[in-house]
GROMACS .gro file of C-alpha atoms in nm:
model
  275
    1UNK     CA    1   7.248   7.153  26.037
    2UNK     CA    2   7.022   7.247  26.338
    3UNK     CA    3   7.321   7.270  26.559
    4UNK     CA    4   7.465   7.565  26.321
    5UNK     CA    5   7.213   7.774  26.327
    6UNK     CA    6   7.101   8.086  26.553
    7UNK     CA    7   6.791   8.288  26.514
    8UNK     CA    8   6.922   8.548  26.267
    9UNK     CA    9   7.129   8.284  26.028
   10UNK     CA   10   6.752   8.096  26.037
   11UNK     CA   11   6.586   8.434  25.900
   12UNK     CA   12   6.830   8.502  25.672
   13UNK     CA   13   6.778   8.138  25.542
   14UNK     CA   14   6.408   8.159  25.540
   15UNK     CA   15   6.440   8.521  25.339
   16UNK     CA   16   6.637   8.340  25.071
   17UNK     CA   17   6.396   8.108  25.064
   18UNK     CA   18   6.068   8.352  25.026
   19UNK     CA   19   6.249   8.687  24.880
   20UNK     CA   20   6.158   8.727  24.514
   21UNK     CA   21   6.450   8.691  24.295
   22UNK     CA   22   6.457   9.012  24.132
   23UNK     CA   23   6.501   9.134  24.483
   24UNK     CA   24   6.702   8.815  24.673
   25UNK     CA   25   7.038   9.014  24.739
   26UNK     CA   26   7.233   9.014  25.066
   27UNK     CA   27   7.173   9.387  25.085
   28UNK     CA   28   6.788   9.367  25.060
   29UNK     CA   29   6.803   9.093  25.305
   30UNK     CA   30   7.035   9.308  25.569
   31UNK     CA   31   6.819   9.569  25.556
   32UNK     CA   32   6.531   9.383  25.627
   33UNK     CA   33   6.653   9.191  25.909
   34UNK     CA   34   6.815   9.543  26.047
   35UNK     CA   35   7.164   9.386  26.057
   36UNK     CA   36   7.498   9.430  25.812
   37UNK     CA   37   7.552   9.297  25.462
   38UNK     CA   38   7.840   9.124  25.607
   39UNK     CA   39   7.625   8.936  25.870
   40UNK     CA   40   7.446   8.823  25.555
   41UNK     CA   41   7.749   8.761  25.353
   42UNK     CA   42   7.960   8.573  25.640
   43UNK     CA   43   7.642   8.347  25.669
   44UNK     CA   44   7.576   8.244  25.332
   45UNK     CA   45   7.962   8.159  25.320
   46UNK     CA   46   7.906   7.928  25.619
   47UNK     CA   47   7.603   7.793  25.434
   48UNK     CA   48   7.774   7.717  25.167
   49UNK     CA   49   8.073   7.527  25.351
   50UNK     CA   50   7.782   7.295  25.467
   51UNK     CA   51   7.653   7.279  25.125
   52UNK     CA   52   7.308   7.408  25.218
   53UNK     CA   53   7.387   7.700  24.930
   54UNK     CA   54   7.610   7.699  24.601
   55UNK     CA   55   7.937   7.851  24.659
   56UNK     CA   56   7.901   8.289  24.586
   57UNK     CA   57   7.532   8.240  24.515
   58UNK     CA   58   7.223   8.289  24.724
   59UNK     CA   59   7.098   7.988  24.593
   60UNK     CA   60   6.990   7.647  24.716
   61UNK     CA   61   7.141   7.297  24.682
   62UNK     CA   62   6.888   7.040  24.659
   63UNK     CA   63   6.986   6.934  24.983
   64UNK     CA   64   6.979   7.285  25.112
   65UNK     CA   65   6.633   7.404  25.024
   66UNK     CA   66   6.504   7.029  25.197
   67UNK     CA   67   6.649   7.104  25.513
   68UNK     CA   68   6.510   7.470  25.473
   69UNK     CA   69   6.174   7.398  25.408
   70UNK     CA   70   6.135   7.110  25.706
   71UNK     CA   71   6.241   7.442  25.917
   72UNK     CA   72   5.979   7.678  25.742
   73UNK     CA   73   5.724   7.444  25.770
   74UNK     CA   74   5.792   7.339  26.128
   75UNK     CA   75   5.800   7.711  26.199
   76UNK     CA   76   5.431   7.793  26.068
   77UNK     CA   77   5.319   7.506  26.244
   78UNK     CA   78   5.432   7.681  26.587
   79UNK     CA   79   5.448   8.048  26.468
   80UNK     CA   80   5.044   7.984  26.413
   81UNK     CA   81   4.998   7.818  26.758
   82UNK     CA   82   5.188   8.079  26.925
   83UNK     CA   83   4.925   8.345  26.774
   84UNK     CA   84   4.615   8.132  26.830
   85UNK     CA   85   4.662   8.012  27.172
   86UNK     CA   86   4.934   8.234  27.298
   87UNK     CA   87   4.795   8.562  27.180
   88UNK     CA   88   5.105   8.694  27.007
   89UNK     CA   89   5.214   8.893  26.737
   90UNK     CA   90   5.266   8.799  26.427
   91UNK     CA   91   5.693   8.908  26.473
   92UNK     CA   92   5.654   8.774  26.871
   93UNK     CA   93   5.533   8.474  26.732
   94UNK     CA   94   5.784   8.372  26.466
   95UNK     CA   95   6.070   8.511  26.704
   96UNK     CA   96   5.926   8.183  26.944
   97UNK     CA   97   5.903   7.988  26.679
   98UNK     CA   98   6.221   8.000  26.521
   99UNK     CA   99   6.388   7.981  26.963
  100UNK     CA  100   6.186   7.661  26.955
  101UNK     CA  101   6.322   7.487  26.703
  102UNK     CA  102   6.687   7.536  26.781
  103UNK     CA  103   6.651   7.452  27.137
  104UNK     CA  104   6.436   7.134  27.155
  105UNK     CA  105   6.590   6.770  27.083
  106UNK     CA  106   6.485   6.652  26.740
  107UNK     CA  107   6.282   6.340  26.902
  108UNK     CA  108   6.088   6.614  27.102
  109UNK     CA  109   6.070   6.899  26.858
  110UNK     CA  110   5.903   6.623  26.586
  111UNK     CA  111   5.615   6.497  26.848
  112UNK     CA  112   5.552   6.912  26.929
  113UNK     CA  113   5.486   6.934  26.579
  114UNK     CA  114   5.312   6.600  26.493
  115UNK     CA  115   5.037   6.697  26.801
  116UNK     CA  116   4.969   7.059  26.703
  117UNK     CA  117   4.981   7.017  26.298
  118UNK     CA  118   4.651   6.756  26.419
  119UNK     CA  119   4.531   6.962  26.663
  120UNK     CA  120   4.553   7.197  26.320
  121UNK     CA  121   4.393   6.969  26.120
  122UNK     CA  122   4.086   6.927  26.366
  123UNK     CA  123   4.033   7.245  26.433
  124UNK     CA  124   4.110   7.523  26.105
  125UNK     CA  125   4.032   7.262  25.831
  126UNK     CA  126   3.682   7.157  26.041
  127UNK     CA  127   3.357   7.213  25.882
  128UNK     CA  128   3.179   7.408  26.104
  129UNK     CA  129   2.807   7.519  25.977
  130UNK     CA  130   2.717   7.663  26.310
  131UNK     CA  131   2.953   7.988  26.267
  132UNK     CA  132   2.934   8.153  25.941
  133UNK     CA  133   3.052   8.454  25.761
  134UNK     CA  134   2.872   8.738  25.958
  135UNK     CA  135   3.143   8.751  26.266
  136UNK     CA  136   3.289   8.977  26.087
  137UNK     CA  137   3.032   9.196  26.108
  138UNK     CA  138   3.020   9.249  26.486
  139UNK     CA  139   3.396   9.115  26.568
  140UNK     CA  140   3.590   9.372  26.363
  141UNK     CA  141   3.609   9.712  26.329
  142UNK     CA  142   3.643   9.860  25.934
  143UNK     CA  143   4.068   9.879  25.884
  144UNK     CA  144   4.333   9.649  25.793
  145UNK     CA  145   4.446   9.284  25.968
  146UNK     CA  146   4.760   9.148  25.917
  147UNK     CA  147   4.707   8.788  25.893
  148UNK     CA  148   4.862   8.484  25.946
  149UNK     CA  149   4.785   8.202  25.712
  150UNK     CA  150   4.925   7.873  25.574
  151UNK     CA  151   4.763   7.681  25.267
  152UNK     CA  152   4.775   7.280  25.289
  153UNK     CA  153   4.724   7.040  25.046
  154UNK     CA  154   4.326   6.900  25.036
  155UNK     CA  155   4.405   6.555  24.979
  156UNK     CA  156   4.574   6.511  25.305
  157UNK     CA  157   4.404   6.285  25.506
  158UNK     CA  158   4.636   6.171  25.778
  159UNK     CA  159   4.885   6.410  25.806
  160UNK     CA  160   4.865   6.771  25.772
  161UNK     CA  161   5.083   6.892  25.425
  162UNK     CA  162   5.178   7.238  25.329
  163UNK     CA  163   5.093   7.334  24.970
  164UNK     CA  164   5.330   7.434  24.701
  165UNK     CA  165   5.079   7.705  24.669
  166UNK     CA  166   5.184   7.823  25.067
  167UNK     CA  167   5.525   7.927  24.954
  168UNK     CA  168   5.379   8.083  24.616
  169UNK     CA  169   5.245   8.378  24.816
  170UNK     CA  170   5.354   8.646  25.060
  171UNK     CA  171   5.341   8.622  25.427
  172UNK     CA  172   5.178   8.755  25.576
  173UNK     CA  173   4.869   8.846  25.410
  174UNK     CA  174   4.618   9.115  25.484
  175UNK     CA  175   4.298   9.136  25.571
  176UNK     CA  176   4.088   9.444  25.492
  177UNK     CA  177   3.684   9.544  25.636
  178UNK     CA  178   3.464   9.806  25.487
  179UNK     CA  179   3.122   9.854  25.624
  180UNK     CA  180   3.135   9.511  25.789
  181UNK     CA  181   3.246   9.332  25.457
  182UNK     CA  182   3.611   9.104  25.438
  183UNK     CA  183   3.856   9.124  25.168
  184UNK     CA  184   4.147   8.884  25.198
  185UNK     CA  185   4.441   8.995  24.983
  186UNK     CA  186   4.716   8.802  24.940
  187UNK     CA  187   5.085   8.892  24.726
  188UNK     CA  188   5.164   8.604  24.484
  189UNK     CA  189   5.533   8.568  24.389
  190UNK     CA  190   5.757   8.396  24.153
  191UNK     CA  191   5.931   8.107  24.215
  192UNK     CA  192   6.198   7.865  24.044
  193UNK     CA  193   6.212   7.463  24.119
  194UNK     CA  194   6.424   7.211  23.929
  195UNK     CA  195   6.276   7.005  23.699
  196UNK     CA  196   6.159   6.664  23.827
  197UNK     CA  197   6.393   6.522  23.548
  198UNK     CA  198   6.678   6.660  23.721
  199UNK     CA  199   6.781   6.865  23.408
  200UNK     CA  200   6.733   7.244  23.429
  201UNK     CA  201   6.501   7.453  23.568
  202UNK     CA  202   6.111   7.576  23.537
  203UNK     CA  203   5.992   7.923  23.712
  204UNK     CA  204   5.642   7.976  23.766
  205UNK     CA  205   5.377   8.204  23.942
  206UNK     CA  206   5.012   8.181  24.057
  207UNK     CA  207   4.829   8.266  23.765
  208UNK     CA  208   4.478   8.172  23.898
  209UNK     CA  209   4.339   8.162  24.203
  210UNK     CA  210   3.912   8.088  24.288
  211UNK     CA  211   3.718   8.059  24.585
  212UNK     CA  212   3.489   7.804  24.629
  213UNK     CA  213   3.119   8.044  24.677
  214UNK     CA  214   2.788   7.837  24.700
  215UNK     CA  215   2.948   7.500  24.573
  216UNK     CA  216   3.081   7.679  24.306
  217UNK     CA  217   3.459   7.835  24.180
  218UNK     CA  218   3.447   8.198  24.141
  219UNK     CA  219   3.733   8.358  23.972
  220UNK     CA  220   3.894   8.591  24.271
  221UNK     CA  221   4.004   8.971  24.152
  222UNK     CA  222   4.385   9.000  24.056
  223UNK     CA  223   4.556   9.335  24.041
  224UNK     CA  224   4.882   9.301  23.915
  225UNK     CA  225   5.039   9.042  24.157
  226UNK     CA  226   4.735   9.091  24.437
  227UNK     CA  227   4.464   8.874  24.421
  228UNK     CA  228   4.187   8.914  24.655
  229UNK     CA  229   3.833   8.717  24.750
  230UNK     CA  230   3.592   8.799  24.991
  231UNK     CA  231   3.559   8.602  25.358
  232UNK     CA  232   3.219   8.528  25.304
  233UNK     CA  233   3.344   8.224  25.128
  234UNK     CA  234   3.519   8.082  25.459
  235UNK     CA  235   3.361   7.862  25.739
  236UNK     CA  236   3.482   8.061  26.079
  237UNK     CA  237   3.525   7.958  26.463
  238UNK     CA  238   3.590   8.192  26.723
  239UNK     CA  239   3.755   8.118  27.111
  240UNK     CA  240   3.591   8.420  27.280
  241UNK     CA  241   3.800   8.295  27.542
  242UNK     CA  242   4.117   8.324  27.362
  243UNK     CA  243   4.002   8.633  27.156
  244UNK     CA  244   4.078   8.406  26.835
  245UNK     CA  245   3.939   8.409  26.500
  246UNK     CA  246   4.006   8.110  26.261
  247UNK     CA  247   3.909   8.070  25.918
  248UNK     CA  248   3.944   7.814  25.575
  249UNK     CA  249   3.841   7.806  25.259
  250UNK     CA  250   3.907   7.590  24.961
  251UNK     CA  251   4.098   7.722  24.685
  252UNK     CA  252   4.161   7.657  24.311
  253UNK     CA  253   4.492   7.753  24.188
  254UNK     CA  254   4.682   7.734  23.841
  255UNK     CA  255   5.063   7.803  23.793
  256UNK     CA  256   5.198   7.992  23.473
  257UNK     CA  257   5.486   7.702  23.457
  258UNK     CA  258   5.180   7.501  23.310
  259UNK     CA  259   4.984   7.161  23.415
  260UNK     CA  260   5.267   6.942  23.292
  261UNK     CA  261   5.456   7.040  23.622
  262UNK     CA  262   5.245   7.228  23.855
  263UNK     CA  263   4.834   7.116  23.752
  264UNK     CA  264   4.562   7.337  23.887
  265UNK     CA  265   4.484   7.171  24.207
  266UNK     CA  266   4.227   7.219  24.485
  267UNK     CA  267   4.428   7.395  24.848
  268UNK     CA  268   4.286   7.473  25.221
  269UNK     CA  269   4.378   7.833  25.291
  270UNK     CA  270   4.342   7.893  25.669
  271UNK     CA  271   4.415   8.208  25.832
  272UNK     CA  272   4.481   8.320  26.230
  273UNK     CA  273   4.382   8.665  26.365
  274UNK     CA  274   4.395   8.793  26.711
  275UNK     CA  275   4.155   9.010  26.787
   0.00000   0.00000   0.00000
């Protein structure tokens, strides 16, 4: 499929995959790219030949969404590298990303991401007690952060794993300081799976989120589709060198499709910020 695809026909993919489906349209997704509704339509038609989508639907084949999430996974892996070491924006950085993964051989673009999801595991999922809460204080100014973040699975221990729970929220998410106090707040949205038995589908959202505070889960605050908890429940590092700030924190999450499909299960959330 790789050999299809060009930057734009990857974001319009990637939208399809992440847009919430009252508002997953070709028009919505032309306007946020900045390019025409038949850019979008002539795409999905091309996607469809290849049987990555269903035929006059902006929907995935099981096949389809695979493929699609291997690329939005791979992508994180490097957009996040590209802002930690490389200093970029979050928009520079996916722009890389996404060049990255069409132009490397698949032998050479799998060992890229094998080395720096580990070098990802080391380093955001580390405990470190010697770095704590208070940067904050003196590192940022009071405003608003746009993050970068991806949440991975707890019980991984050989190989880095993206949670469900990653593509159950926004991206990216926001990070907000008042009088030297952190407030991440992250967008959770709906989303629809088939069911493991093959017949029909189940639709769920994040329907509870804590933070893990003093060895204990404390319910985060939820307005609406917003839930929010404060960074003095994530361990920190900070490159001065690199002008990087990397955080994690454990999270407990429950899904409204119920525990029969989705349990409530224990994630890492780690986030990126260049300061």
């Amino acid at each position: 499929m790789r050999t299809e695809l060009t930057p734009v026909r990857v974001k319009i993919l990637l939208n399809i995959l992440k847009m919430e489906k009252n508002e997953l349209s070709a028009a919505n997704i032309a306007k946020k790219l900045h390019i025409s509704k038949s850019t979008v339509s002539r795409a999905a038609d091309s996607f469809a030949n290849e049987k990555i989508l269903y035929e006059k639907e902006l929907k995935f084949t099981p096949y389809g969404e695979k493929q699609v999430k291997r690329i939005d996974h791979e992508k994180e892996i490097l957009q996040n590298w590209f802002i930690s070491e490389g200093g970029m924006s979050f928009q520079e950085a996916e722009d890389q990303a996404i060049h990255l993964l069409l132009c490397t051989a698949d032998q050479t673009r799998e060992l890229l991401i094998e080395k720096l999801a580990s070098a990802a595991n080391r380093c955001a999922l580390c405990d470190v007690d010697g770095f704590c809460e208070k940067c904050i204080d003196y590192l940022l100014a009071d405003g608003e952060y746009s993050i970068a973040y991806t949440i991975y699975k707890d019980n991984s221990k050989e190989h880095l794993q993206v949670s469900m729970a990653n593509e159950g929220f926004c991206h990216p998410g926001i990070l907000r300081v008042k009088d030297g106090v952190g407030y991440v707040y992250l967008k959770s949205k709906r989303l629809v799976r088939p069911l493991p038995t093959g017949k029909g589908m189940m639709s769920g959202q994040v329907d509870e989120v804590a933070y893990l505070m003093n060895h204990q889960f404390q319910a985060a605050v939820r307005n609406n589709n917003i839930w929010s908890f404060p960074t003095s429940c994530m361990k920190f590092t900070y490159n001065k060198g690199e002008g990087v700030l990397l955080g994690s924190a454990p999270l407990k999450m429950k899904c409204s499709s119920g525990s029969m499909y989705m349990p409530e299960s224990v994630a890492i959330f780690t986030m990126a910020l260049v300061l």
